[in-house]
Amino acid sequence: MPDSDSDSSNEGFQVRVALKLASTVENRSLEVPTEPIAVPADIGRKGLSAVVNHLLGRSVGDNDDSDNDSKSDADEEDDDKAQLNFEFIVSGTNNRLLRKGVEREARQHGISLEEAIPITYFPASNVPDLSEEKEELPDWVSSLSSSGSLLFSGCYDGTVHVYRNDQQALKEVHSVTVSSGPIKCLDTTVHKDQTWVATASLDHTLSIHTCDSKGKSMQAFGECIHEGFSCTTSSLNFCSAPSQLLASGGGNGTICLWDVTNAGNDGTDAAPKKRKTSSGKKSLLAQIRPTAVLQSAHSQLVSGVSWGNHSKDNATTLISGSWDHSIKLWDVERQDCLLTLNGSRVVACLDTSYHSEGVVATGHPDCTIRLWDVRTNQSNQSSVVSDKTFRPSHKAWVSCVQWSQTNAFHLVSSSHDGTVKLWDIRSSNPLHTVKVFGKEEKGLCLNYQASAEDGPKVFVGGSDCSIKCISF
Amino acid sequence: MARKKPQGKKSKKAEVEEETPDLESVDQGENSDGSSQYSYDGSDGDGSQQEDEGSDVYVSDAYDDDDDFEDQGSSDEDEELMEKQHEDDGSGDEMNELEDLEQTYESAPRKWKSGKRSATGNPRKGTAESQLMHTDDLSSDDEDEDGTGNRIGRVPLHWYDDLEHIGYDGHGKKVAKSASKTEGDRVDQAIANADNQLTGKFVVHDALNDKSVELTQRQLEIIRRIQNGAYAHPEHDGNPDYIDYFSGVDPELSGLNDNRYLPKSKFQPSKWEKMQVDNLLRKLEQGYISMDYLTGKVRDMNDANKNKDPNAPFLLWTGAEEDELNMKKGPQHIAAPKVAPPGHAESYIPPNEYVPTEEELKEWEEMEPKDRPHGLLVPKKFPNLRSVGAYKHSVREAFERCLDLYLCPRVMKRRLNIDPESLVPKLPKASDLRPFPTAKCIEYKTPYDGDDAPVIRCVSCSPNGQFLASGASDGIVRLWEVETGRLLRSWDLSKVSKSVDPDCDEDDDSIKPVVSLEWNPNAAHHCMLAAVGKCAILLATGTEGVHDAAITEALLSEAKTGGNIKTEKAAKAVKWHSVKSESKPVSSFGLSSGPICALLTRNEVASLRWHTKGDYFVTVSPKAGAPSVLIHQLSKGNSQQPFSKAKGEAQTACFHPSKPFLFVATQQHVRVYHLVKQAMVKRLISGCRWISSLDVHPSGDHLIVGSLDRRMIWFDLDLSHTPFKTLKYHERALRSTKFHNRYPLMASASDDGAVHVFHSMVYSDLMRNPLIIPVKILRGHSIQKKLGVLNLSFHPTQPWLFTAGADGRIFLYQDI
């Protein structure tokens, strides 16, 4: 590892940088002296990373940089002194991650090279690791949802499989046939020590099941029935505690809200009663009526609904995306559309950020992920899609996009091209790309699990009838 | 005569000037006597009465023999005098008749004294000045050669009234008044006048010299002639005989001077030239041409428009464009073609390769001289220049060149310098016409056994855009989920078709392909139609929800029971057979799924189309003769045979989206029928040989036709029965053409494996033509057994395109 002085003598032109550890990083041992140091002008992320490692005395003799990126991650836990990768943000560059040389970045944003350039750094996210093991399922996996340590997966044969997420491997706990048709989407929530599972199937049914905390038994609770709701439910989202409202978007543009968890308690309407289903079997099921129906909320299929804020207790806003190219923000109590943002492409999937309110990521069939600002309290209503945030890096239809619960900047996406990509919204290119599926197999759904002790995990399901796990 | 004459003509002139308006002439025509002679009063009146009169010469009609009258030589003065005399006479007693005469003179315009007269004899207006000048000119002092005449000049004569003399002669001596005049009284004058009249004398009194002058016959004749406006001198011949001095050729006989009088048109400006000039002016005003073009500076306006640089420097003081125009008149000089410079063959020691061998010489001799490589010349080697003789063909060659220059017409060939780019209409960029399908997105993989994938013959998308149906050559209709490409259901219709058809053996292994497939365009009707063999098979898709289930069930109830055809004719042509199927519907609300009913026609069904409302549909079995085109109503289970006679082999048919029209395409024509009136409205002549597909624009005013001879033909139904546009882009036969329901898009699929996507904007403004722009060529299908893309279908709500290929693949193309 050559030191910075020798570097500069080789390159000729240098800039001075002042490195500073980001304040959000808890591990303050990574701090380096803030005195400006001279580095080659065209030094990039890797070079600066090496400089920081050198300053920290983390250099490992026989590991060179390129090796470090790909291989040494496994050793990191073992060797405290192993090299780390860092991300850098040149201050004044609109909070963009450093991807080009320092000089180019600075010139582009009009930062003077005369003075020391302040650069914030923080440890880079780990290289994702695709575990070899995979859980075989009988059919395509169309939806995944996790609640606590349980992972629920909806399948194209109409079954829901429950997995317990223990240490390294998934363990199938239970499976139940929920509907006659393929399950299109699934969402879960925890209420009254039970996990409530809502599944929507292509056969136009929306059924609610309850599951105990172990996942051992799963019982049908009820069916959501709405007379006008005659189309396939294409998206589901449970509101978090305490209201536990379920929002569903339909194939004909309707959005319905269901008070599922309270359905058994109040009113005679939702009381369990005998009903003859179309398939002829008798069942003791609650018939749940929608608490609110947003008729013709969209003109076409509603492909994504998401409650406006994951974190807050009482959700009042709902965000929906549709095939009619628009994103709409709804006030649930007033049943009123607050904001309509029109894009140019079909919205295939949608998720709202856990950390910052009003930030929505959408996946589109044109291989692109777009970020939307749906805040309405701004004076100017020009809050529109930022088309340039991400480059179209996927090669096919983006089927699912989900924000990281832990990192406000990260989101993961899966696509029909069989890859899963980790994105940082401060960079237009993905941080990491994992080829999860083989050729011509489509990724259909993913679930980001943050709570596990061994770092965040992403479960991916798709058309190769298996669930795969990526650990970050 | 008591008159006293002032001496000096100047005063006289002044007097005359004053009196000019009153000057009167003696007009013969006005003479009350009607005699040709002048009446006059020879006697002088009382001089005191006429003092204000300047010119006092009296013309008397009477021929006086008084000798004391002198010829004044000035007719003007004569007349003035005469006039004066008349006035005097008027004051006298005897000459009443003359007084009358004078009155008539007074009343008539008599301005002829100005000295000139017009040919008509009317006196011409003249100024007193000119009159005086004339008087001066004509009055000659030479008459008074010895200087004895009165030389007082033009002073008023009355100045001398009180004196004894009337003036002075040339020698300064006093001229005495004549005694007779001064002494004579009116009686004498009257007597003298009477004498004069008797003797035919015409006596005038010269007041200046105080004499009476007798006018000679010649002078009278002159006066008379002047009065008549003729030449004054009697000896002058005004109209002499024409003497033909040119004696060479008789113009009449020779014909050289035949048309002596040029026609009127020769003197009038040419109308044709005026039209041309007007035309040029109009063009100039409208800016089609410039002055540069008119003056010949620019040969071609296309060049001028191209090279016009507004910032280019220009000459400030030009403007002599007319001059340049004048300079360039006449035909342009055409330079004679140059003779080719001499080559090696003309050398006296040509290189060996130029010297012909004997065989070549023989060959040359057989050829025409102009075909020979060197013409008449035969290259030959000479030892030195000296030994080179005269060139024997020089005269002939020179002659031929002269002939060529003389006889061969040469024309300046104006090369048409048109930039080919400028002829191409300006089209909007394809990127401005987004969205349109650009990239392959999803493949729908048909599972198959064996080596060859089944040829996908048809695709159709459900009205809500979530499901796709495909029909393949293995007789199976498959139901796909659009979003993921998941195969949901597959129904084998080949078996159904065979089970219905009584002609088919049960053991027949042949598989009937699904030729045509269309999803019911009504979103509430969850069914579709497939053409398999002789059957049009109705399938329930089983995708309906709660509400639509009832609607669909009601719609399909008749078909499930086997239909009830009302007319016998149609009953012969088609039979509805209900079919049982055990397929489970996709939706839990769906009541049935799979084939429900098979409509067995007499021959192979080639095409079927729904009406937009999703109740009626039309089937076409091309080889079935008269009942080839059948219209069915699903809700009533009824069929109709609209045509009793087949007009050509119907290929495909299509409903108008809003009006009761049916378009039926035979091999070369498209006929438009009004279904209510039951009459043919229009016959569209496509100009192609074999129509393969047909689609109507959602507005109903436009029609596209795809043909097997590579053409796509656009008809504007309001415009004409001939094609509005014929597009020939494909390399092989067209299989399918479709309009998009919402976006201004259309596409054509061809056997060359490509799909062409067009932007096809139709304006509601009838004056604007539809805008058809090719925007994208979609490739991706491979060609199998000379078949490429067999069918295409637009997504009902998105600018997406489904294509079905002979290679067994179905693609979804999206706008990326």
CSV table of N, CA and C in Angstrom, one decimal, chain A residues 357-454:
chain,number,residue,atom,x,y,z
A,357,GLU,N,-41.0,10.3,5.0
A,357,GLU,CA,-42.4,10.3,4.6
A,357,GLU,C,-42.5,11.0,3.2
A,358,GLY,N,-43.3,10.4,2.4
A,358,GLY,CA,-43.6,11.0,1.1
A,358,GLY,C,-42.7,10.6,0.0
A,359,VAL,N,-41.8,9.7,0.3
A,359,VAL,CA,-40.9,9.2,-0.8
A,359,VAL,C,-41.4,7.8,-1.2
A,360,VAL,N,-41.7,7.7,-2.5
A,360,VAL,CA,-42.2,6.5,-3.0
A,360,VAL,C,-41.3,6.0,-4.1
A,361,ALA,N,-41.1,4.7,-4.1
A,361,ALA,CA,-40.3,4.1,-5.2
A,361,ALA,C,-41.3,3.2,-6.0
A,362,THR,N,-41.2,3.3,-7.3
A,362,THR,CA,-42.0,2.4,-8.1
A,362,THR,C,-41.2,1.7,-9.1
A,363,GLY,N,-41.6,0.5,-9.4
A,363,GLY,CA,-40.9,-0.3,-10.5
A,363,GLY,C,-41.8,-0.3,-11.7
A,364,HIS,N,-41.2,-0.3,-12.9
A,364,HIS,CA,-42.0,-0.2,-14.1
A,364,HIS,C,-41.6,-1.3,-15.1
A,365,PRO,N,-42.5,-1.6,-16.0
A,365,PRO,CA,-42.1,-2.6,-17.0
A,365,PRO,C,-41.0,-2.2,-17.9
A,366,ASP,N,-40.7,-0.9,-18.0
A,366,ASP,CA,-39.6,-0.5,-18.9
A,366,ASP,C,-38.2,-0.5,-18.1
A,367,CYS,N,-38.1,-1.5,-17.2
A,367,CYS,CA,-36.8,-1.8,-16.6
A,367,CYS,C,-36.3,-0.7,-15.7
A,368,THR,N,-37.2,0.2,-15.3
A,368,THR,CA,-36.7,1.4,-14.5
A,368,THR,C,-37.4,1.4,-13.2
A,369,ILE,N,-36.6,1.9,-12.2
A,369,ILE,CA,-37.2,2.2,-10.9
A,369,ILE,C,-37.2,3.8,-10.8
A,370,ARG,N,-38.4,4.3,-10.4
A,370,ARG,CA,-38.5,5.7,-10.3
A,370,ARG,C,-38.8,6.1,-8.9
A,371,LEU,N,-38.4,7.3,-8.5
A,371,LEU,CA,-38.7,7.8,-7.2
A,371,LEU,C,-39.7,8.9,-7.3
A,372,TRP,N,-40.6,9.0,-6.4
A,372,TRP,CA,-41.7,10.0,-6.4
A,372,TRP,C,-41.7,10.7,-5.1
A,373,ASP,N,-42.0,12.0,-5.2
A,373,ASP,CA,-42.2,12.8,-4.0
A,373,ASP,C,-43.7,13.1,-3.9
A,374,VAL,N,-44.3,12.5,-2.9
A,374,VAL,CA,-45.8,12.7,-2.8
A,374,VAL,C,-46.2,13.6,-1.6
A,375,ARG,N,-45.3,14.4,-1.2
A,375,ARG,CA,-45.6,15.3,-0.1
A,375,ARG,C,-46.6,16.4,-0.6
A,376,THR,N,-47.6,16.6,0.2
A,376,THR,CA,-48.6,17.6,-0.2
A,376,THR,C,-48.5,18.9,0.5
A,377,ASN,N,-47.7,18.9,1.6
A,377,ASN,CA,-47.6,20.1,2.4
A,377,ASN,C,-46.7,21.2,1.7
A,378,GLN,N,-46.2,20.9,0.6
A,378,GLN,CA,-45.3,21.9,-0.1
A,378,GLN,C,-46.2,22.9,-0.7
A,379,SER,N,-45.6,24.1,-0.8
A,379,SER,CA,-46.4,25.1,-1.4
A,379,SER,C,-46.6,24.9,-2.9
A,380,ASN,N,-45.5,24.5,-3.6
A,380,ASN,CA,-45.7,24.2,-5.0
A,380,ASN,C,-46.0,22.7,-5.2
A,381,GLN,N,-46.9,22.5,-6.1
A,381,GLN,CA,-47.3,21.1,-6.3
A,381,GLN,C,-46.5,20.4,-7.3
A,382,SER,N,-45.4,20.9,-7.6
A,382,SER,CA,-44.6,20.3,-8.7
A,382,SER,C,-43.8,19.1,-8.3
A,383,SER,N,-44.3,18.5,-7.2
A,383,SER,CA,-43.6,17.3,-6.8
A,383,SER,C,-43.9,16.1,-7.7
A,384,VAL,N,-43.0,15.9,-8.5
A,384,VAL,CA,-43.2,14.9,-9.6
A,384,VAL,C,-42.1,13.8,-9.5
A,385,VAL,N,-42.3,12.9,-10.5
A,385,VAL,CA,-41.4,11.8,-10.5
A,385,VAL,C,-40.0,12.3,-10.9
A,386,SER,N,-39.0,11.8,-10.2
A,386,SER,CA,-37.6,12.1,-10.6
A,386,SER,C,-37.1,11.0,-11.4
A,387,ASP,N,-37.2,11.2,-12.7
A,387,ASP,CA,-36.9,10.1,-13.6
A,387,ASP,C,-35.4,9.8,-13.7
A,388,LYS,N,-34.6,10.7,-13.3
A,388,LYS,CA,-33.2,10.5,-13.5
A,388,LYS,C,-32.5,9.9,-12.3
A,389,THR,N,-33.2,9.6,-11.3
A,389,THR,CA,-32.6,9.1,-10.1
A,389,THR,C,-31.8,7.8,-10.4
A,390,PHE,N,-32.5,6.9,-11.0
A,390,PHE,CA,-31.9,5.6,-11.3
A,390,PHE,C,-31.8,5.4,-12.8
A,391,ARG,N,-30.7,4.8,-13.2
A,391,ARG,CA,-30.6,4.4,-14.6
A,391,ARG,C,-31.4,3.1,-14.7
A,392,PRO,N,-31.9,2.8,-15.9
A,392,PRO,CA,-32.5,1.5,-16.1
A,392,PRO,C,-31.5,0.4,-16.2
A,393,SER,N,-31.3,-0.2,-15.1
A,393,SER,CA,-30.2,-1.2,-15.0
A,393,SER,C,-30.8,-2.6,-15.2
A,394,HIS,N,-32.0,-2.8,-14.8
A,394,HIS,CA,-32.6,-4.1,-15.1
A,394,HIS,C,-32.8,-4.3,-16.5
A,395,LYS,N,-32.9,-5.6,-16.9
A,395,LYS,CA,-33.1,-5.9,-18.3
A,395,LYS,C,-34.5,-6.3,-18.6
A,396,ALA,N,-35.4,-6.3,-17.7
A,396,ALA,CA,-36.8,-6.6,-18.0
A,396,ALA,C,-37.7,-6.0,-16.9
A,397,TRP,N,-38.9,-6.3,-17.0
A,397,TRP,CA,-40.0,-5.8,-16.1
A,397,TRP,C,-39.6,-5.9,-14.7
A,398,VAL,N,-39.6,-4.8,-14.0
A,398,VAL,CA,-39.3,-4.7,-12.6
A,398,VAL,C,-40.6,-5.2,-11.8
A,399,SER,N,-40.5,-6.3,-11.2
A,399,SER,CA,-41.7,-6.9,-10.6
A,399,SER,C,-41.9,-6.5,-9.2
A,400,CYS,N,-40.8,-6.2,-8.5
A,400,CYS,CA,-41.0,-5.8,-7.1
A,400,CYS,C,-40.0,-4.9,-6.6
A,401,VAL,N,-40.3,-4.0,-5.8
A,401,VAL,CA,-39.4,-3.0,-5.2
A,401,VAL,C,-39.7,-2.8,-3.8
A,402,GLN,N,-38.7,-2.8,-2.9
A,402,GLN,CA,-39.0,-2.7,-1.5
A,402,GLN,C,-37.8,-1.9,-0.8
A,403,TRP,N,-38.2,-1.0,0.1
A,403,TRP,CA,-37.3,-0.2,0.8
A,403,TRP,C,-36.6,-1.0,1.9
A,404,SER,N,-35.5,-0.6,2.3
A,404,SER,CA,-34.8,-1.2,3.4
A,404,SER,C,-35.4,-0.6,4.7
A,405,GLN,N,-35.6,-1.5,5.7
A,405,GLN,CA,-36.1,-1.0,6.9
A,405,GLN,C,-35.1,-0.3,7.7
A,406,THR,N,-33.8,-0.7,7.5
A,406,THR,CA,-32.7,-0.2,8.3
A,406,THR,C,-32.0,1.0,7.7
A,407,ASN,N,-31.9,1.0,6.4
A,407,ASN,CA,-31.1,2.0,5.8
A,407,ASN,C,-32.1,2.9,5.0
A,408,ALA,N,-32.1,4.2,5.3
A,408,ALA,CA,-33.0,5.1,4.7
A,408,ALA,C,-32.7,5.2,3.2
A,409,PHE,N,-31.5,4.9,2.8
A,409,PHE,CA,-31.1,5.2,1.4
A,409,PHE,C,-31.2,3.9,0.5
A,410,HIS,N,-31.4,2.8,1.1
A,410,HIS,CA,-31.3,1.6,0.3
A,410,HIS,C,-32.7,1.1,-0.1
A,411,LEU,N,-32.8,0.5,-1.2
A,411,LEU,CA,-33.9,-0.3,-1.6
A,411,LEU,C,-33.5,-1.4,-2.5
A,412,VAL,N,-34.3,-2.5,-2.5
A,412,VAL,CA,-34.0,-3.6,-3.3
A,412,VAL,C,-35.1,-3.8,-4.4
A,413,SER,N,-34.7,-4.4,-5.5
A,413,SER,CA,-35.7,-4.6,-6.5
A,413,SER,C,-35.4,-5.9,-7.2
A,414,SER,N,-36.5,-6.6,-7.6
A,414,SER,CA,-36.4,-7.8,-8.4
A,414,SER,C,-37.1,-7.6,-9.7
A,415,SER,N,-36.6,-8.4,-10.7
A,415,SER,CA,-37.1,-8.1,-12.0
A,415,SER,C,-37.3,-9.5,-12.7
A,416,HIS,N,-38.0,-9.4,-13.8
A,416,HIS,CA,-38.2,-10.6,-14.6
A,416,HIS,C,-36.9,-11.1,-15.3
A,417,ASP,N,-35.8,-10.3,-15.2
A,417,ASP,CA,-34.6,-10.8,-15.8
A,417,ASP,C,-33.8,-11.7,-14.8
A,418,GLY,N,-34.5,-11.9,-13.6
A,418,GLY,CA,-33.9,-12.9,-12.7
A,418,GLY,C,-32.8,-12.3,-11.8
A,419,THR,N,-32.7,-11.0,-11.7
A,419,THR,CA,-31.7,-10.4,-10.8
A,419,THR,C,-32.4,-9.6,-9.7
A,420,VAL,N,-31.6,-9.5,-8.7
A,420,VAL,CA,-32.0,-8.6,-7.6
A,420,VAL,C,-31.0,-7.6,-7.4
A,421,LYS,N,-31.4,-6.3,-7.3
A,421,LYS,CA,-30.4,-5.2,-7.3
A,421,LYS,C,-30.6,-4.4,-6.0
A,422,LEU,N,-29.5,-4.1,-5.4
A,422,LEU,CA,-29.6,-3.2,-4.2
A,422,LEU,C,-29.2,-1.8,-4.7
A,423,TRP,N,-30.1,-0.9,-4.4
A,423,TRP,CA,-29.9,0.5,-4.8
A,423,TRP,C,-29.6,1.4,-3.7
A,424,ASP,N,-28.8,2.4,-3.9
A,424,ASP,CA,-28.7,3.5,-3.0
A,424,ASP,C,-29.2,4.7,-3.7
A,425,ILE,N,-30.1,5.4,-3.1
A,425,ILE,CA,-30.8,6.5,-3.8
A,425,ILE,C,-29.8,7.7,-4.1
A,426,ARG,N,-28.6,7.6,-3.5
A,426,ARG,CA,-27.6,8.6,-3.7
A,426,ARG,C,-26.8,8.3,-4.9
A,427,SER,N,-27.1,7.2,-5.6
A,427,SER,CA,-26.3,6.8,-6.8
A,427,SER,C,-27.2,6.3,-7.8
A,428,SER,N,-27.0,6.6,-9.1
A,428,SER,CA,-27.9,6.3,-10.1
A,428,SER,C,-27.7,4.8,-10.6
A,429,ASN,N,-26.6,4.2,-10.2
A,429,ASN,CA,-26.4,2.9,-10.6
A,429,ASN,C,-26.5,2.0,-9.3
A,430,PRO,N,-27.0,0.8,-9.5
A,430,PRO,CA,-27.1,-0.1,-8.3
A,430,PRO,C,-25.8,-0.4,-7.6
A,431,LEU,N,-25.9,-0.5,-6.3
A,431,LEU,CA,-24.7,-0.9,-5.6
A,431,LEU,C,-24.3,-2.3,-5.9
A,432,HIS,N,-25.2,-3.2,-5.9
A,432,HIS,CA,-24.9,-4.6,-6.1
A,432,HIS,C,-26.0,-5.2,-6.9
A,433,THR,N,-25.6,-6.2,-7.7
A,433,THR,CA,-26.5,-6.9,-8.5
A,433,THR,C,-26.3,-8.4,-8.2
A,434,VAL,N,-27.4,-9.1,-7.9
A,434,VAL,CA,-27.2,-10.5,-7.6
A,434,VAL,C,-28.1,-11.2,-8.7
A,435,LYS,N,-27.4,-12.2,-9.3
A,435,LYS,CA,-28.2,-13.0,-10.3
A,435,LYS,C,-28.8,-14.1,-9.5
A,436,VAL,N,-30.0,-14.0,-9.3
A,436,VAL,CA,-30.7,-15.0,-8.4
A,436,VAL,C,-31.2,-16.2,-9.2
A,437,PHE,N,-31.8,-15.9,-10.3
A,437,PHE,CA,-32.4,-17.0,-11.1
A,437,PHE,C,-31.6,-17.2,-12.4
A,438,GLY,N,-31.9,-18.4,-12.9
A,438,GLY,CA,-31.3,-18.8,-14.1
A,438,GLY,C,-31.9,-18.1,-15.3
A,439,LYS,N,-31.4,-18.5,-16.4
A,439,LYS,CA,-31.9,-17.9,-17.6
A,439,LYS,C,-33.4,-18.1,-17.8
A,440,GLU,N,-34.1,-17.1,-18.2
A,440,GLU,CA,-35.5,-17.2,-18.5
A,440,GLU,C,-36.4,-17.5,-17.3
A,441,GLU,N,-35.8,-17.4,-16.2
A,441,GLU,CA,-36.7,-17.5,-15.0
A,441,GLU,C,-36.9,-16.1,-14.4
A,442,LYS,N,-38.1,-15.8,-14.0
A,442,LYS,CA,-38.4,-14.5,-13.6
A,442,LYS,C,-38.5,-14.3,-12.1
A,443,GLY,N,-37.9,-13.3,-11.6
A,443,GLY,CA,-38.1,-12.9,-10.2
A,443,GLY,C,-39.4,-12.2,-10.1
A,444,LEU,N,-40.3,-12.7,-9.2
A,444,LEU,CA,-41.6,-12.1,-9.1
A,444,LEU,C,-41.8,-11.3,-7.8
A,445,CYS,N,-41.1,-11.7,-6.7
A,445,CYS,CA,-41.4,-11.0,-5.5
A,445,CYS,C,-40.2,-11.1,-4.6
A,446,LEU,N,-40.1,-10.2,-3.7
A,446,LEU,CA,-39.0,-10.3,-2.7
A,446,LEU,C,-39.5,-9.7,-1.4
A,447,ASN,N,-38.8,-10.1,-0.4
A,447,ASN,CA,-39.1,-9.6,1.0
A,447,ASN,C,-37.8,-9.2,1.7
A,448,TYR,N,-37.8,-8.0,2.2
A,448,TYR,CA,-36.6,-7.5,2.9
A,448,TYR,C,-36.8,-7.7,4.3
A,449,GLN,N,-35.9,-8.4,5.0
A,449,GLN,CA,-36.0,-8.7,6.4
A,449,GLN,C,-34.8,-8.0,7.1
A,450,ALA,N,-35.1,-7.1,8.0
A,450,ALA,CA,-34.0,-6.4,8.6
A,450,ALA,C,-33.7,-6.9,10.0
A,451,SER,N,-34.7,-7.6,10.6
A,451,SER,CA,-34.5,-7.8,12.0
A,451,SER,C,-33.6,-8.9,12.4
A,452,ALA,N,-33.2,-9.7,11.4
A,452,ALA,CA,-32.4,-10.9,11.8
A,452,ALA,C,-31.1,-10.4,12.4
A,453,GLU,N,-30.6,-11.3,13.3
A,453,GLU,CA,-29.4,-10.9,14.0
A,453,GLU,C,-28.2,-10.8,13.0
A,454,ASP,N,-28.2,-11.7,12.1
A,454,ASP,CA,-27.1,-11.8,11.2
A,454,ASP,C,-27.3,-10.9,9.9
